[in-house]
Amino acid sequence: DVKVTQSSRYLVKRTGEKVFLECVQDMDHENMFWYRQDPGLGLRLIYFSYDVKMKEKGDIPEGYSVSREKKERFSLILESASTNQTSMYLCAAGDRAGNEKLFFGSGTQLSVL
Amino acid sequence: DAKTTQPTSMDCAEGRAANLPCNHSTISGNEYVYWYRQIHSQGPQYIIHGLKNNETNEMASLIITEDRKSSTLILPHATLRDTAVYYCIVRVVFDKVIFGPGTSLSVIP
């Protein structure tokens, strides 16, 4: 199975800091996704990418940007972190050829103080 | 918005079959039905998917009605480790994946 690795399990940042969340997958999958998950709101799609240097906005892109310079790495960037971005962030990778079943990382719990 | 409707929660006795329903009455001809689950504090895990035929793998079976307006995920012998939130998703392949609130399944000893 695909392994999706997120760089940190827990992260604490201060308001206004620039935050990078890194995600790496090891199976050469074309598609990668970033979600956030909050109690009562479920999983919400922030950004996704179907190829290197390509990105598409999800349902809640405001306050975030992404970078995909290499196929295996998809980074989520919080340009100026705010307290309402405290959340669990989940990265996923999917293979077009395999009907795109998604494989998820373990998540990064980000706290912005 | 999610295109599916699922019960908020369900209980199942350990060792019995767990049958999780999902309504997707507006499904179109090229949309697949996918099931994922999320065990507490972990990322979601793919279970199974199908277009119109019933499907079975080592984890579960997926039964899709003939009109494709609903489906049922079956865990044949539920264990305590199957306690999780189960998500039913309808989507065209290559489209973005949108999760609804899912069904919280509790397997009772």
Coordinates of C-alpha atoms in Angstrom, one line a residue:
Chain A
D1 CA 0.0 0.0 0.0
V2 CA 0.9 3.6 -0.5
K3 CA 2.7 5.3 2.4
V4 CA 1.8 8.9 3.0
T5 CA 4.0 10.6 5.6
Q6 CA 3.2 13.9 7.2
S7 CA 6.2 15.6 8.7
S8 CA 4.8 16.4 12.2
R9 CA 2.2 14.7 14.3
Y10 CA 1.8 17.8 16.6
L11 CA 2.8 21.4 15.9
V12 CA 2.4 24.5 18.0
K13 CA 2.8 27.9 16.3
R14 CA 2.1 31.5 17.2
T15 CA -0.4 33.8 15.5
G16 CA 1.2 35.5 12.4
E17 CA 3.9 32.9 11.9
K18 CA 4.4 31.3 8.5
V19 CA 3.7 27.6 8.7
F20 CA 4.7 24.8 6.4
L21 CA 3.0 21.4 6.6
E22 CA 4.8 18.8 4.5
C23 CA 3.4 15.6 3.0
V24 CA 5.4 13.0 1.1
Q25 CA 4.1 9.9 -0.7
D26 CA 6.2 7.0 -1.8
M27 CA 4.1 5.4 -4.7
D28 CA 4.4 7.9 -7.5
H29 CA 0.7 8.8 -7.4
E30 CA -0.4 11.8 -9.5
N31 CA -3.0 13.2 -7.2
M32 CA -2.6 14.7 -3.8
F33 CA -5.0 16.4 -1.4
W34 CA -5.0 18.5 1.8
Y35 CA -8.0 18.4 4.2
R36 CA -8.6 19.8 7.6
Q37 CA -10.8 18.2 10.1
D38 CA -12.7 19.9 12.9
P39 CA -15.2 18.6 15.5
G40 CA -18.7 18.9 14.1
L41 CA -17.5 20.0 10.7
G42 CA -16.0 16.8 9.4
L43 CA -13.3 16.7 6.7
R44 CA -13.1 19.7 4.5
L45 CA -11.0 19.9 1.3
I46 CA -8.5 22.8 1.2
Y47 CA -6.5 22.2 -2.0
F48 CA -5.7 19.4 -4.3
S49 CA -3.2 18.8 -7.1
Y50 CA -3.4 16.5 -10.1
D51 CA 0.2 16.9 -11.2
V52 CA 3.5 18.7 -10.5
K53 CA 3.1 22.5 -10.4
M54 CA -0.7 22.1 -10.7
K55 CA -3.1 23.1 -8.0
E56 CA -6.9 23.4 -7.6
K57 CA -8.8 25.1 -4.9
G58 CA -11.0 23.0 -2.7
D59 CA -13.9 24.2 -0.6
I60 CA -12.0 26.3 1.9
P61 CA -8.8 27.6 0.4
E62 CA -8.8 31.0 2.1
G63 CA -5.8 31.6 4.2
Y64 CA -3.8 28.7 2.6
S65 CA -1.6 28.1 -0.3
V66 CA 0.1 25.0 -1.6
S67 CA 3.3 24.0 -3.4
R68 CA 4.0 20.9 -5.5
E69 CA 7.5 21.2 -7.0
K70 CA 8.0 17.4 -7.0
K71 CA 5.5 14.6 -7.7
E72 CA 6.0 13.0 -4.3
R73 CA 5.7 16.1 -2.1
F74 CA 2.7 18.4 -1.5
S75 CA 3.1 21.2 0.9
L76 CA 0.4 23.3 2.6
I77 CA 1.4 26.8 3.6
L78 CA -0.3 29.1 6.1
E79 CA 1.2 32.5 5.2
S80 CA 0.1 34.1 8.5
A81 CA -1.3 31.6 10.9
S82 CA -4.4 32.5 12.8
T83 CA -6.1 30.9 15.8
N84 CA -9.0 29.7 13.6
Q85 CA -6.6 27.6 11.7
T86 CA -6.0 25.4 14.7
S87 CA -7.1 22.0 13.4
M88 CA -6.2 18.5 12.4
Y89 CA -4.6 18.6 8.9
L90 CA -4.7 15.4 6.7
C91 CA -2.9 14.8 3.5
A92 CA -3.9 12.1 1.0
A93 CA -2.5 10.7 -2.3
G94 CA -4.4 8.9 -5.0
D95 CA -3.6 7.0 -8.2
R96 CA -5.5 7.8 -11.3
A97 CA -5.0 4.3 -12.7
G98 CA -6.4 2.7 -9.6
N99 CA -9.8 4.5 -9.7
E100 CA -8.1 6.9 -7.4
K101 CA -8.7 5.3 -4.0
L102 CA -7.1 7.7 -1.6
F103 CA -4.4 6.9 1.0
F104 CA -4.2 9.2 3.9
G105 CA -1.4 10.2 6.3
S106 CA -1.8 10.1 10.0
G107 CA -2.5 13.8 10.3
T108 CA -0.9 16.9 11.9
Q109 CA -2.6 18.5 14.8
L110 CA -1.8 22.1 14.5
S111 CA -2.4 24.5 17.4
V112 CA -2.0 28.3 16.7
L113 CA -1.7 30.3 19.9
Chain B
D1 CA -22.3 19.5 -0.5
A2 CA -22.1 15.8 0.1
K3 CA -24.4 13.8 -2.3
T4 CA -25.1 11.1 0.2
T5 CA -27.2 10.5 3.3
Q6 CA -26.2 8.2 6.1
P7 CA -27.5 7.5 9.6
T8 CA -25.6 9.5 12.2
S9 CA -24.8 6.4 14.4
M10 CA -25.3 2.7 14.6
D11 CA -24.5 -0.1 17.1
C12 CA -23.6 -3.7 16.2
A13 CA -22.8 -6.7 18.4
E14 CA -19.4 -8.1 18.2
G15 CA -19.3 -11.1 15.8
R16 CA -22.4 -10.1 14.0
A17 CA -22.7 -8.5 10.5
A18 CA -22.7 -4.8 10.4
N19 CA -24.9 -3.4 7.6
L20 CA -24.3 0.3 7.0
P21 CA -26.8 2.0 4.6
C22 CA -26.2 4.9 2.3
N23 CA -28.7 6.8 0.2
H24 CA -27.5 8.5 -3.0
S25 CA -30.7 9.2 -4.9
T26 CA -29.1 11.8 -7.3
I27 CA -26.2 9.6 -8.4
S28 CA -25.4 9.9 -12.1
G29 CA -24.3 7.2 -14.5
N30 CA -20.6 7.8 -14.3
E31 CA -20.4 8.2 -10.5
Y32 CA -18.8 5.6 -8.3
V33 CA -19.7 4.7 -4.7
Y34 CA -16.7 4.7 -2.4
W35 CA -16.5 3.8 1.3
Y36 CA -13.9 4.9 3.7
R37 CA -13.6 4.6 7.5
Q38 CA -11.8 6.6 10.1
I39 CA -10.7 5.1 13.4
H40 CA -10.2 7.6 16.2
S41 CA -7.1 9.7 15.8
Q42 CA -6.1 8.2 12.5
G43 CA -6.5 9.3 8.8
P44 CA -9.3 7.8 6.8
Q45 CA -8.8 4.3 5.3
Y46 CA -10.2 3.2 2.0
I47 CA -12.5 0.2 2.2
I48 CA -14.1 -0.5 -1.1
H49 CA -15.8 1.1 -4.1
G50 CA -18.1 0.1 -6.9
L51 CA -20.0 1.4 -9.9
K52 CA -23.1 -0.9 -10.3
N53 CA -22.1 -4.4 -9.5
N54 CA -21.7 -5.8 -6.0
E55 CA -18.2 -5.9 -4.8
T56 CA -16.3 -7.9 -2.2
N57 CA -12.8 -7.7 -0.8
E58 CA -11.0 -8.8 2.3
M59 CA -12.5 -6.0 4.4
A60 CA -16.1 -5.8 3.3
S61 CA -18.9 -6.3 0.8
L62 CA -20.6 -3.5 -1.1
I63 CA -24.2 -4.0 -2.3
I64 CA -25.6 -1.5 -4.7
T65 CA -29.3 -1.5 -5.6
E66 CA -30.2 -2.0 -9.2
D67 CA -31.4 1.6 -9.6
R68 CA -28.1 2.7 -7.9
K69 CA -29.9 5.1 -5.6
S70 CA -28.7 3.4 -2.4
S71 CA -26.0 1.0 -1.2
T72 CA -25.0 -1.0 1.8
L73 CA -21.6 -1.7 3.2
I74 CA -21.4 -5.0 5.0
L75 CA -18.8 -6.0 7.5
P76 CA -19.5 -9.7 7.8
H77 CA -18.1 -10.3 11.4
A78 CA -17.7 -7.1 13.2
T79 CA -14.9 -6.8 15.8
L80 CA -14.2 -4.1 18.3
R81 CA -11.5 -2.8 15.9
D82 CA -14.2 -1.9 13.4
T83 CA -15.5 0.8 15.7
A84 CA -15.0 3.9 13.5
V85 CA -16.8 6.6 11.5
Y86 CA -17.8 5.2 8.1
Y87 CA -18.1 7.5 5.1
C88 CA -20.0 6.8 1.9
I89 CA -18.9 9.0 -1.0
V90 CA -20.3 9.4 -4.5
R91 CA -18.0 10.8 -7.1
V92 CA -16.7 10.7 -10.6
V93 CA -13.2 9.4 -10.8
F94 CA -10.7 12.3 -10.9
D95 CA -13.2 14.6 -9.2
K96 CA -12.5 16.1 -5.8
V97 CA -13.4 13.9 -2.9
I98 CA -15.9 15.4 -0.5
F99 CA -16.6 13.7 2.8
G100 CA -20.0 14.0 4.6
P101 CA -20.5 13.5 8.3
G102 CA -20.6 9.7 8.0
T103 CA -22.0 7.0 10.3
S104 CA -20.4 6.4 13.7
L105 CA -20.4 2.6 14.2
S106 CA -19.9 1.3 17.7
V107 CA -19.2 -2.4 18.0
I108 CA -20.5 -3.6 21.3
P109 CA -18.8 -6.6 23.2

